[in-house]
Coordinates of N, CA and C in Angstrom, one line a residue:
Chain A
X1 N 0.8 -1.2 0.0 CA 0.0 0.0 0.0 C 0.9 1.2 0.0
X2 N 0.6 2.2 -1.0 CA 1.6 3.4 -1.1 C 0.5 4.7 -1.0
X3 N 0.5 5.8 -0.4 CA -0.1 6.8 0.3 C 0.1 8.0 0.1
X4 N 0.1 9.3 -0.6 CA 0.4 10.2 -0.9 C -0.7 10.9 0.4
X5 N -0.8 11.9 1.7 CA -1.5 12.7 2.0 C -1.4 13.5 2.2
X6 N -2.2 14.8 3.2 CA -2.2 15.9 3.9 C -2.3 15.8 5.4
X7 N -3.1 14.8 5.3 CA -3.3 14.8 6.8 C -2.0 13.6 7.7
X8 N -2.2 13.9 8.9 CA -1.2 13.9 9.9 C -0.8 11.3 10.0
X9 N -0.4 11.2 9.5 CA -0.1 9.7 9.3 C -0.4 8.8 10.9
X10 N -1.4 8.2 10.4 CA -2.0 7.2 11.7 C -1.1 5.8 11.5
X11 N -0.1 5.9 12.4 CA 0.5 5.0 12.5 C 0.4 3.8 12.8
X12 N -0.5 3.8 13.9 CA -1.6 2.5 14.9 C -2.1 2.1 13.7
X13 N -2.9 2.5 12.4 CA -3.6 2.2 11.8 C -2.8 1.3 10.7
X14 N -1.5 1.7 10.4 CA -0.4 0.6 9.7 C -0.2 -0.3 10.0
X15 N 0.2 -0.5 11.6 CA 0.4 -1.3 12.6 C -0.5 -2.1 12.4
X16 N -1.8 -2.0 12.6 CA -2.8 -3.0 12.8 C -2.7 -3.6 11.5
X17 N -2.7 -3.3 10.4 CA -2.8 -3.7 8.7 C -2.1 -4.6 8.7
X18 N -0.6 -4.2 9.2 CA 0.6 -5.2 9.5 C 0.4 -6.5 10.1
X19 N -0.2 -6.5 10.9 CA -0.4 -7.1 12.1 C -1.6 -8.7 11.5
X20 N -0.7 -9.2 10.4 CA -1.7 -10.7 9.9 C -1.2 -11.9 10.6
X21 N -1.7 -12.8 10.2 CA -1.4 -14.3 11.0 C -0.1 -15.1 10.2
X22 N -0.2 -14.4 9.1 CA 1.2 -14.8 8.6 C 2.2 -14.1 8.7
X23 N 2.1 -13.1 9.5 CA 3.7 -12.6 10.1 C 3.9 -12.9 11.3
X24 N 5.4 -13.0 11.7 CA 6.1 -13.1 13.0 C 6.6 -11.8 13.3
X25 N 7.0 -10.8 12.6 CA 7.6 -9.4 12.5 C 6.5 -8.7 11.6
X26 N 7.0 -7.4 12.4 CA 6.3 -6.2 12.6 C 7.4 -5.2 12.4
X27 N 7.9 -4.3 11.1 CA 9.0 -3.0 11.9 C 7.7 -1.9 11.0
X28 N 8.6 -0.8 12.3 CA 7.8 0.3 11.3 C 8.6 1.6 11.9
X29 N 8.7 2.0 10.6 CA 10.1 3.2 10.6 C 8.9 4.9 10.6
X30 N 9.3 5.3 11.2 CA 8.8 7.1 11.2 C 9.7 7.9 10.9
X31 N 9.8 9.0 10.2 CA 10.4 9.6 9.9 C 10.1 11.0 10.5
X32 N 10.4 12.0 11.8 CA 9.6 13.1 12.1 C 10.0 14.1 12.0
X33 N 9.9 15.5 12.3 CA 10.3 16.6 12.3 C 11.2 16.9 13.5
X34 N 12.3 17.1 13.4 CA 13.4 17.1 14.4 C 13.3 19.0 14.6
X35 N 13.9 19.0 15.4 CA 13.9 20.7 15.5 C 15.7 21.2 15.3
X36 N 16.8 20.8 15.6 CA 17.6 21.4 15.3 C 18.2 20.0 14.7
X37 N 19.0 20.9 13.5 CA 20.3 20.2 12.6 C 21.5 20.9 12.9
X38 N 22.2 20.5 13.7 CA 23.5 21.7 13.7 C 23.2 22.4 15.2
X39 N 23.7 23.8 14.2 CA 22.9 24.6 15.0 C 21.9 25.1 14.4
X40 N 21.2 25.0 13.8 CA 20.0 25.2 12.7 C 18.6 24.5 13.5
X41 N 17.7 26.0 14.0 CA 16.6 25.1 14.4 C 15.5 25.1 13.2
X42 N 14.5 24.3 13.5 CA 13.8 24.3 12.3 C 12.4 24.8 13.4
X43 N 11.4 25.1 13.2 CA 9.6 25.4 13.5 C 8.8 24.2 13.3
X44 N 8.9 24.2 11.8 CA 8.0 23.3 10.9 C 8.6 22.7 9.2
X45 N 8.5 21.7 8.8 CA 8.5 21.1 7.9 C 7.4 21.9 6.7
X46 N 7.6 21.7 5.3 CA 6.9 21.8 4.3 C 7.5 20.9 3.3
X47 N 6.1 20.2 2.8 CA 6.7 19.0 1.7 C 6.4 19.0 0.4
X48 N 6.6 19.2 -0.5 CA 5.9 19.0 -1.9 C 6.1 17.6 -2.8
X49 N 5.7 17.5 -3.9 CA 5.5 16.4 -4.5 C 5.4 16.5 -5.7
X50 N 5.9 16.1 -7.0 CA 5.1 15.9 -8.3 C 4.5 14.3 -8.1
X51 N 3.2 14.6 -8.0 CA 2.3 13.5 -6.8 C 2.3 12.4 -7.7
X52 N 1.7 12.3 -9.1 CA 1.8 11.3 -10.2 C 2.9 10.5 -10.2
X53 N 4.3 11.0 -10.2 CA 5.4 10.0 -10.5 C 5.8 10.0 -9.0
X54 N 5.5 10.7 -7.7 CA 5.6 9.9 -6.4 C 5.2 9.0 -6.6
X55 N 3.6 8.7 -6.9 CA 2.7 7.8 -6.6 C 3.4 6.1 -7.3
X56 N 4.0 6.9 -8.7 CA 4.6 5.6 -9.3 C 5.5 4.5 -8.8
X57 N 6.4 6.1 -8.4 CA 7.8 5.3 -8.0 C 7.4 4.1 -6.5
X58 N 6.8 4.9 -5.6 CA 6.4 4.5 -4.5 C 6.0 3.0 -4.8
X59 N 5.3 3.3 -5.6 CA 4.8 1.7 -6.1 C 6.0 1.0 -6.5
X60 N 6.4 1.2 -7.3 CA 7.8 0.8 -7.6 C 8.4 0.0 -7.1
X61 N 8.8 0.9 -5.3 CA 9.6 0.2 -4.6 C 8.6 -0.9 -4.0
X62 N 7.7 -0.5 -3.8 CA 6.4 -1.7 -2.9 C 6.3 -3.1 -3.8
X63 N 6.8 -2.4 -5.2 CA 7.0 -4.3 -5.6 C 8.2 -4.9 -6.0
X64 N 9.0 -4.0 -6.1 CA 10.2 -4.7 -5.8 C 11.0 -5.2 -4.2
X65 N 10.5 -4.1 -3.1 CA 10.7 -4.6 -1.7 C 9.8 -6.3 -1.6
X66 N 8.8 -6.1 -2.5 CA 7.9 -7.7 -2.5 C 8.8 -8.6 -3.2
X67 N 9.0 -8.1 -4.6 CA 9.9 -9.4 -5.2 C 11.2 -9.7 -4.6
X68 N 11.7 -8.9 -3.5 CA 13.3 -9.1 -3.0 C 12.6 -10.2 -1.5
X69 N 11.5 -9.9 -1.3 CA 11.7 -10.0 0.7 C 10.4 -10.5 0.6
X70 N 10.3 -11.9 1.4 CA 8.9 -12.6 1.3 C 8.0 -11.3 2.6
X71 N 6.9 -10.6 2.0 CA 6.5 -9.3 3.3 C 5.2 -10.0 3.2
X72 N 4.6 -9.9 4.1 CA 3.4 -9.9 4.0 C 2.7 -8.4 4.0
X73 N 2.9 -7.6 5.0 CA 2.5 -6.3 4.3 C 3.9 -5.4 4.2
X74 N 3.3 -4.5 3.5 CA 4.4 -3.2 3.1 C 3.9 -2.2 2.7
X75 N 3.8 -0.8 3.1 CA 3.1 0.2 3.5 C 4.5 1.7 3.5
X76 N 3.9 2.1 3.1 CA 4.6 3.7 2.5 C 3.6 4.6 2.2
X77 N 3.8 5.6 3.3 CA 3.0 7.3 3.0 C 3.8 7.8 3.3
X78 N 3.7 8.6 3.4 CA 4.1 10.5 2.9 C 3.6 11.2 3.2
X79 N 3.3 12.4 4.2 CA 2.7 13.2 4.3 C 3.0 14.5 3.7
X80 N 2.3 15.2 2.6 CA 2.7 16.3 2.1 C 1.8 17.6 3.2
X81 N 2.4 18.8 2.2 CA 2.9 19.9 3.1 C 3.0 20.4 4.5
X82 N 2.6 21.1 5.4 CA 3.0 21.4 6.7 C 3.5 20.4 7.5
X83 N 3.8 20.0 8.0 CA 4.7 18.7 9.2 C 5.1 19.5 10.2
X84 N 4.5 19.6 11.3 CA 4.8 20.5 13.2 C 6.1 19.2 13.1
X85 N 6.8 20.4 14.2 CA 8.1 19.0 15.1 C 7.1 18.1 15.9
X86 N 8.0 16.9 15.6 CA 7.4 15.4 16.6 C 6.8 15.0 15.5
X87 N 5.6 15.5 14.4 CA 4.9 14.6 13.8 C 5.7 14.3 12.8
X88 N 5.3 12.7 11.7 CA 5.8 12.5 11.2 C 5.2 12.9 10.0
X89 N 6.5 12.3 8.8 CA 6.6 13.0 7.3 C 5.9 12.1 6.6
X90 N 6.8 10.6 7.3 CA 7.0 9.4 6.3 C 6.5 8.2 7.4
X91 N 5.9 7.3 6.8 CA 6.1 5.7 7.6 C 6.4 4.7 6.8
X92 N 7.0 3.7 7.0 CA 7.2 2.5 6.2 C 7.0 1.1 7.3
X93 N 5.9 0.6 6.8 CA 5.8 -0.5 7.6 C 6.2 -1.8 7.2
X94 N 7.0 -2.6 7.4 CA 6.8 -4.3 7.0 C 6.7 -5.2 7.8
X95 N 6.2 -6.0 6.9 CA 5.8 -7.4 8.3 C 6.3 -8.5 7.5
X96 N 6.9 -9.7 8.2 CA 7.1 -10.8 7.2 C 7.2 -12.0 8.5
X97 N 7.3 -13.1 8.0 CA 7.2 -14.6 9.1 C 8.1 -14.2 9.5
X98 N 9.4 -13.9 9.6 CA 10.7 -13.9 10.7 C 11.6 -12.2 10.6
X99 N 12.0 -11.9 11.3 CA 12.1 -10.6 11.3 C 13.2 -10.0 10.3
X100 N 14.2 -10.6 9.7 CA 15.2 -10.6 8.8 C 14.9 -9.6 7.6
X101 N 13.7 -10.1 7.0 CA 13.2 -9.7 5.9 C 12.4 -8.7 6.0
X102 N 11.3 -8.2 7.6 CA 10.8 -7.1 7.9 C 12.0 -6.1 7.5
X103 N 13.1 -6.2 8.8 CA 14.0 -5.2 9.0 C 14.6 -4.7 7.6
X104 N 14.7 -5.8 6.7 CA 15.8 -5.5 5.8 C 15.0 -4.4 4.7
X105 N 14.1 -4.9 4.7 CA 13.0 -4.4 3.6 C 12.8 -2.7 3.9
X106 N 12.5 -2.8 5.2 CA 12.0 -1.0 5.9 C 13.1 -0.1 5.4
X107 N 14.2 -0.8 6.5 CA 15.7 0.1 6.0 C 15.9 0.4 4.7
X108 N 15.1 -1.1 3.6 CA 16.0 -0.7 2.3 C 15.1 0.1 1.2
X109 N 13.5 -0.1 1.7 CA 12.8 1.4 1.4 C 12.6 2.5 1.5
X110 N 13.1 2.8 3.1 CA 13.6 4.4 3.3 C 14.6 4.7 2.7
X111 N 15.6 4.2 2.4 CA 17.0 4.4 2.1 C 16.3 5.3 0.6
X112 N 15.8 4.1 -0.3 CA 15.7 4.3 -1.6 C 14.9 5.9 -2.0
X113 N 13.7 5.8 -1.0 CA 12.8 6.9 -0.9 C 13.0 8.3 -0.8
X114 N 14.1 8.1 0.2 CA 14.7 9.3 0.2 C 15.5 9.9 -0.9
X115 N 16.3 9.0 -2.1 CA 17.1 9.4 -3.2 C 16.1 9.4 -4.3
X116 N 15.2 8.4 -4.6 CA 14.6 8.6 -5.9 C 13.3 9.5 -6.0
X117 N 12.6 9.3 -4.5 CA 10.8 9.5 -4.7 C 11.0 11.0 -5.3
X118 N 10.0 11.4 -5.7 CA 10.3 13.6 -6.1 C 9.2 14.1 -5.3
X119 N 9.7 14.2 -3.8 CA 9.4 14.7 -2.8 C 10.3 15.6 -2.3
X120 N 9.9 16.6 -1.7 CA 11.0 18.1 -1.1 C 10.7 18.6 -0.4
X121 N 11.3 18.7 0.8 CA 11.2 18.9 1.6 C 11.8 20.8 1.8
X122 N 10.9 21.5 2.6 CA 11.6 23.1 2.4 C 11.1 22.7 4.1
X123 N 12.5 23.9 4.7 CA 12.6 24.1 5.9 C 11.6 25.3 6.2
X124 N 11.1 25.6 7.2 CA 10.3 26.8 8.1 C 11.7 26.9 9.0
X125 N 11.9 28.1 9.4 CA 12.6 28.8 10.6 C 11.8 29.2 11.8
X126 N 12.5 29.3 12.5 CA 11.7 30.4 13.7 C 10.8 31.4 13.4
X127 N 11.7 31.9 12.6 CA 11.7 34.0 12.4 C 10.5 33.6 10.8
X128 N 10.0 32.3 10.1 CA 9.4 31.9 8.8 C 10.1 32.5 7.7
X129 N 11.4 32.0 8.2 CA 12.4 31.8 7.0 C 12.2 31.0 6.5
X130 N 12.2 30.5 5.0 CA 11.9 29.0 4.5 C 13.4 29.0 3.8
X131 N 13.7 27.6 3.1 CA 14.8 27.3 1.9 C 14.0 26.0 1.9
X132 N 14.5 25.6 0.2 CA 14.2 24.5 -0.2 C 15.6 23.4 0.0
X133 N 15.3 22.0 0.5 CA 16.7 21.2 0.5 C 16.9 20.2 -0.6
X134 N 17.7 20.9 -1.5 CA 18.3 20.4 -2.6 C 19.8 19.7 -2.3
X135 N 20.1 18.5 -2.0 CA 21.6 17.8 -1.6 C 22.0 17.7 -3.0
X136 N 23.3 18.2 -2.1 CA 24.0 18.0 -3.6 C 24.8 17.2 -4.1
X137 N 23.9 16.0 -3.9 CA 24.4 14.6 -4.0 C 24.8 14.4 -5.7
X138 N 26.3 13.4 -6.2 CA 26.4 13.9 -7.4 C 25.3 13.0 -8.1
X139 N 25.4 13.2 -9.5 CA 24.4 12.9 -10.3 C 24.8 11.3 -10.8
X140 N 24.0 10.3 -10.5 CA 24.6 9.2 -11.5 C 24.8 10.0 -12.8
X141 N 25.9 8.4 -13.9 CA 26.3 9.1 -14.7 C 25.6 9.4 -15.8
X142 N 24.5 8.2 -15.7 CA 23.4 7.9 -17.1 C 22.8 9.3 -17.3
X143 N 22.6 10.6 -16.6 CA 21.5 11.6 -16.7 C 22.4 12.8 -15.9
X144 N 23.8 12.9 -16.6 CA 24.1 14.1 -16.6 C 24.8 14.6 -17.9
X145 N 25.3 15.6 -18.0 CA 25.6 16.4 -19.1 C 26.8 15.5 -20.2
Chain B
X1 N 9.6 23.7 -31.5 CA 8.4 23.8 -31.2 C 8.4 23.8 -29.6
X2 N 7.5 24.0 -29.4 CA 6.8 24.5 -27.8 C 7.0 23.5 -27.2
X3 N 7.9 23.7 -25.8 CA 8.0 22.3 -24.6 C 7.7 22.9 -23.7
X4 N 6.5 22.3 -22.8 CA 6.2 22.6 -21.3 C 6.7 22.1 -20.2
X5 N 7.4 22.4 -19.3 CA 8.8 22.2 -18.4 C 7.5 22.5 -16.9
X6 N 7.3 21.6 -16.0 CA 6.5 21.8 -14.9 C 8.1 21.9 -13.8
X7 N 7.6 22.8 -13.2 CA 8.2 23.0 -12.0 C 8.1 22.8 -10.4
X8 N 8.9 22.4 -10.3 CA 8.8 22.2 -8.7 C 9.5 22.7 -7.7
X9 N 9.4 22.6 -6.2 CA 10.4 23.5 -5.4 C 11.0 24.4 -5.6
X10 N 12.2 24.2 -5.0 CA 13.3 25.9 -5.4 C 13.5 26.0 -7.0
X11 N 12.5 25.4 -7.7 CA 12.7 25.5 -9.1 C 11.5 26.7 -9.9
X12 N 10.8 26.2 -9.5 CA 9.5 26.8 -9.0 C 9.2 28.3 -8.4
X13 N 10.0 28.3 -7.8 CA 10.4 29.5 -7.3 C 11.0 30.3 -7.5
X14 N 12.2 29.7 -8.2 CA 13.6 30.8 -9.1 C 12.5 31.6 -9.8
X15 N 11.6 30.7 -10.9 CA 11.1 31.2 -11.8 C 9.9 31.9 -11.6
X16 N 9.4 31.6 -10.7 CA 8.2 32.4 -10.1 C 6.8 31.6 -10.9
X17 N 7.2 30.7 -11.5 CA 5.4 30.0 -11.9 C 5.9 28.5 -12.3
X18 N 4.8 27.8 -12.3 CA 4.8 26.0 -11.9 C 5.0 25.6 -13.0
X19 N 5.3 26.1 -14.1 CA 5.7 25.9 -15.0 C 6.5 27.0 -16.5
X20 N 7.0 26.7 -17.0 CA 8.3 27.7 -18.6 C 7.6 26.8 -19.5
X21 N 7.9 27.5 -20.6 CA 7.8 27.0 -21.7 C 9.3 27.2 -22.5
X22 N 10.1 26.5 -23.6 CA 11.2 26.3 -23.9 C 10.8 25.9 -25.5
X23 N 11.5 26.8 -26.2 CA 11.7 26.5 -27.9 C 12.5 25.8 -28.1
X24 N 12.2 24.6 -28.5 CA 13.7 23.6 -29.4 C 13.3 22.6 -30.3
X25 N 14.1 22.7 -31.2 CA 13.4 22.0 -32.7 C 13.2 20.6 -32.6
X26 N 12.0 20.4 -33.4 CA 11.5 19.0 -33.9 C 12.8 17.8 -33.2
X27 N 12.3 16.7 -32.5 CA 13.2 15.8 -32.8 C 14.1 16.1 -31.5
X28 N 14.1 16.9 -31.1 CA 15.0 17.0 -29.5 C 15.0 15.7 -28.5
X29 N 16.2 15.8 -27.9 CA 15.9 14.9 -27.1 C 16.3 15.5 -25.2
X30 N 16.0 15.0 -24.5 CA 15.8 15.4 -23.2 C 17.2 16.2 -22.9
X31 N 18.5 16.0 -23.3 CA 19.5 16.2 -22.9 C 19.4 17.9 -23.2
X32 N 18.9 18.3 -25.1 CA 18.3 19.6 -25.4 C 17.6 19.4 -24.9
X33 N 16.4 19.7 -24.6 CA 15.6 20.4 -23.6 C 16.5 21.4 -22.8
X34 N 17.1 20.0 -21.6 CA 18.1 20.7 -20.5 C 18.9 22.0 -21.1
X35 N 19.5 21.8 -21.7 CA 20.5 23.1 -22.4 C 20.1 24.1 -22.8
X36 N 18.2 23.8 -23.5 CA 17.9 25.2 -24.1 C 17.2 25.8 -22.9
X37 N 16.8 24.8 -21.9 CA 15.8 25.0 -20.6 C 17.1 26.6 -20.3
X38 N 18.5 25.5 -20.2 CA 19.5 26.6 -19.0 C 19.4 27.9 -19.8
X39 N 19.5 27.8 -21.2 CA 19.4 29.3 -22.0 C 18.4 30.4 -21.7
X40 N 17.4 29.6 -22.3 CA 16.1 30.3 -22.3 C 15.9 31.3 -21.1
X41 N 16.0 30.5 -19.5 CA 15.6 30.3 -18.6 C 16.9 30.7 -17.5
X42 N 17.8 31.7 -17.7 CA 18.6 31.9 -16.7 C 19.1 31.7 -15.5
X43 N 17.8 31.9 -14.9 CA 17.5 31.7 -13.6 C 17.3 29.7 -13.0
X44 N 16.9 29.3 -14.2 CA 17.1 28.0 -13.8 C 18.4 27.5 -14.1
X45 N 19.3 28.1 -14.6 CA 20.4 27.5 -15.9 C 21.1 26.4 -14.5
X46 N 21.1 26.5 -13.3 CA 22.5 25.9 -12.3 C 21.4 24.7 -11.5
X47 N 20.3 25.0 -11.4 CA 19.2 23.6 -11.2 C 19.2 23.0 -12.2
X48 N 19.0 23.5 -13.0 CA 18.7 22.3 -14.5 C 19.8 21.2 -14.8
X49 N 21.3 22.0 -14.1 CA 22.2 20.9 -14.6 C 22.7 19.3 -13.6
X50 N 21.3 20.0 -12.0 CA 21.4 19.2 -11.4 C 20.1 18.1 -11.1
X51 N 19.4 18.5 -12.3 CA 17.8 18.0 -12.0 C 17.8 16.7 -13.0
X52 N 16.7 15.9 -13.0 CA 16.7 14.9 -13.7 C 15.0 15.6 -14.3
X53 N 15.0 14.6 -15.6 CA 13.5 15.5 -16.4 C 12.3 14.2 -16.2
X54 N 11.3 14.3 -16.1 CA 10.4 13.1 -15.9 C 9.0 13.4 -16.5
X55 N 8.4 12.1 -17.0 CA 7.3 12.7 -17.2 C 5.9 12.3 -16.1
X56 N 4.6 12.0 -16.3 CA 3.9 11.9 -15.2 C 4.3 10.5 -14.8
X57 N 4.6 9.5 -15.5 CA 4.8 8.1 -14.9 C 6.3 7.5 -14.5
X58 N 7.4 8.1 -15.4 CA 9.2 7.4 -15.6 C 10.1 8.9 -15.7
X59 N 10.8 8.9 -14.9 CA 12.1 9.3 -14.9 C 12.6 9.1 -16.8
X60 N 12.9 10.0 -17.1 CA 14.0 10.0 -18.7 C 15.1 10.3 -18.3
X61 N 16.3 9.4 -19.2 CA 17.7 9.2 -19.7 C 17.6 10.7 -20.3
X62 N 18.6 11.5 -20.6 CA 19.3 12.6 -21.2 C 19.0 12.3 -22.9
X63 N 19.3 10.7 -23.2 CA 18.9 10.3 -24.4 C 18.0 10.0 -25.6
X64 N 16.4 9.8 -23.9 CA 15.7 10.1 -24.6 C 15.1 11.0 -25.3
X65 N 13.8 10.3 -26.5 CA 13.5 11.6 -26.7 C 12.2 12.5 -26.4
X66 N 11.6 13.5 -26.6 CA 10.6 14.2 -26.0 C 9.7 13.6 -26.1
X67 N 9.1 13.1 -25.3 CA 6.9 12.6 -25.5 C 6.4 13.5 -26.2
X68 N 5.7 12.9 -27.1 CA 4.9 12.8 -27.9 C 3.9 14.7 -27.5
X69 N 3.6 14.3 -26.5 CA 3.0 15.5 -25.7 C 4.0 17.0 -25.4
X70 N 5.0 16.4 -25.4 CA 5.6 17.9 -25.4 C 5.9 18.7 -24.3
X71 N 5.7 17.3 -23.3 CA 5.3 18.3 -21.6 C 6.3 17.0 -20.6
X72 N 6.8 17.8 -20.2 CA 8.3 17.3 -19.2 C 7.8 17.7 -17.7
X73 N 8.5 17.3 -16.6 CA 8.9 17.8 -15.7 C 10.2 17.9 -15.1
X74 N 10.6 18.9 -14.4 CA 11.8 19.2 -13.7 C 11.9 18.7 -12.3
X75 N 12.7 18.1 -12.3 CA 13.4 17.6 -11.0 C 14.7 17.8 -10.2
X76 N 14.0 18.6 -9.7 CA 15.7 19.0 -8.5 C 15.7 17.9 -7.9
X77 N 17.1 17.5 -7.1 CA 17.8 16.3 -5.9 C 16.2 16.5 -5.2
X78 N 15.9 15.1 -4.9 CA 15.2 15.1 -4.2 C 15.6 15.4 -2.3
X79 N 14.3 15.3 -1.6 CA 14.4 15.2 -0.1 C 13.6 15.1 0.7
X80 N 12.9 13.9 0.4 CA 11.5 13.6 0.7 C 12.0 12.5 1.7
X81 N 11.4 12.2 2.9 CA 11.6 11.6 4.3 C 11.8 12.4 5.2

């Protein structure tokens, strides 16, 4: 199940989904709004999306985390724009018979999520400063100049 | 002919609206786009060279060539989580 929203991500409500007779594991990863980086405090989160090819990629990974790792469920939302500190952005839930393939799977969905999905995150400040965070991670080589 | 470039984030913003339009002849492929995007489009010229182009469903190679439709998207580094 892959999840594009606005509203605030019910995590209990993953949990339970997770939660079948054919799993022995349960992980579920949150991703929240932290308040300082550094020395950099943050207020609030803001998220955007080109929601169509989120929506794809998301899927993407939800069937390939299936074809790598026997899951019984696997669950990915997103919460777009505002995010307060404490609440979360992101959840990724998996469940599978023994916990190997839960853990491996969550970790190796967020990892991914965070480099490919076209979600962006802009900072709020105290003072409602914003910036957008563009890393400037280098470019594979297939899709540069 | 006419290419529609959707924008997002600090991209979006350089330019001041959710979407440019970009002249480049028949037969282009994604990599032009990018180049005539940085011309045209000044203010995007130093995102563009770090963005990948997509359309509503796949990510495009630099190789390929423009859909049919004429309408791309821009992609800055993501940072979504």
């Amino acid at each position: 199940m892959i999840q594009l929203t606005t509203n605030p991500i019910d995590a209990t409500s993953l949990l339970t989904a997770a939660q079948q007779p054919a799993a022995g594991a349960v992980v579920l990863f949150l991703g929240i709004t932290r308040e300082m980086t550094g020395d950099v405090q943050t207020a609030a989160l803001n998220y955007e999306a080109h929601a169509a090819l989120a929506e794809a990629e998301l899927s993407r990974l939800e069937q390939t985390a299936r074809e790598r790792w026997p899951l019984v469920e696997c669950a990915i939302v997103h919460r777009l724009g505002l995010v307060p500190l404490t609440e979360a952005s992101v959840a990724v839930v998996a469940s599978s018979p023994h916990r190997e393939a839960a853990l491996a799977a969550a970790k190796w969905l967020i990892d991914e999520l965070k480099t490919t999905v076209p979600i962006w995150k802009q900072e709020i400040g105290p003072t409602g400063a914003t910036s957008w965070v563009h890393p400037e991670a280098l470019l594979p080589e297939e899709w540069t100049l | 002919m006419t290419i529609t470039v959707q924008l997002f984030a600090a991209a979006r913003e350089l330019a001041g609206a959710g979407e440019v339009t970009v002249e480049a002849p028949a037969g282009v492929t994604v990599r032009g786009v990018r180049e005539a995007l940085a011309i045209q489009h000044p203010k995007l010229s130093g995102l563009a060279q770090r963005s990948r182009f997509a359309t509503d469903r796949e990510f495009l190679p630099d190789d390929a060539p423009l859909p049919r439709d004429g309408k791309l998207a821009l992609i800055p580094p993501v940072s979504g989580g």
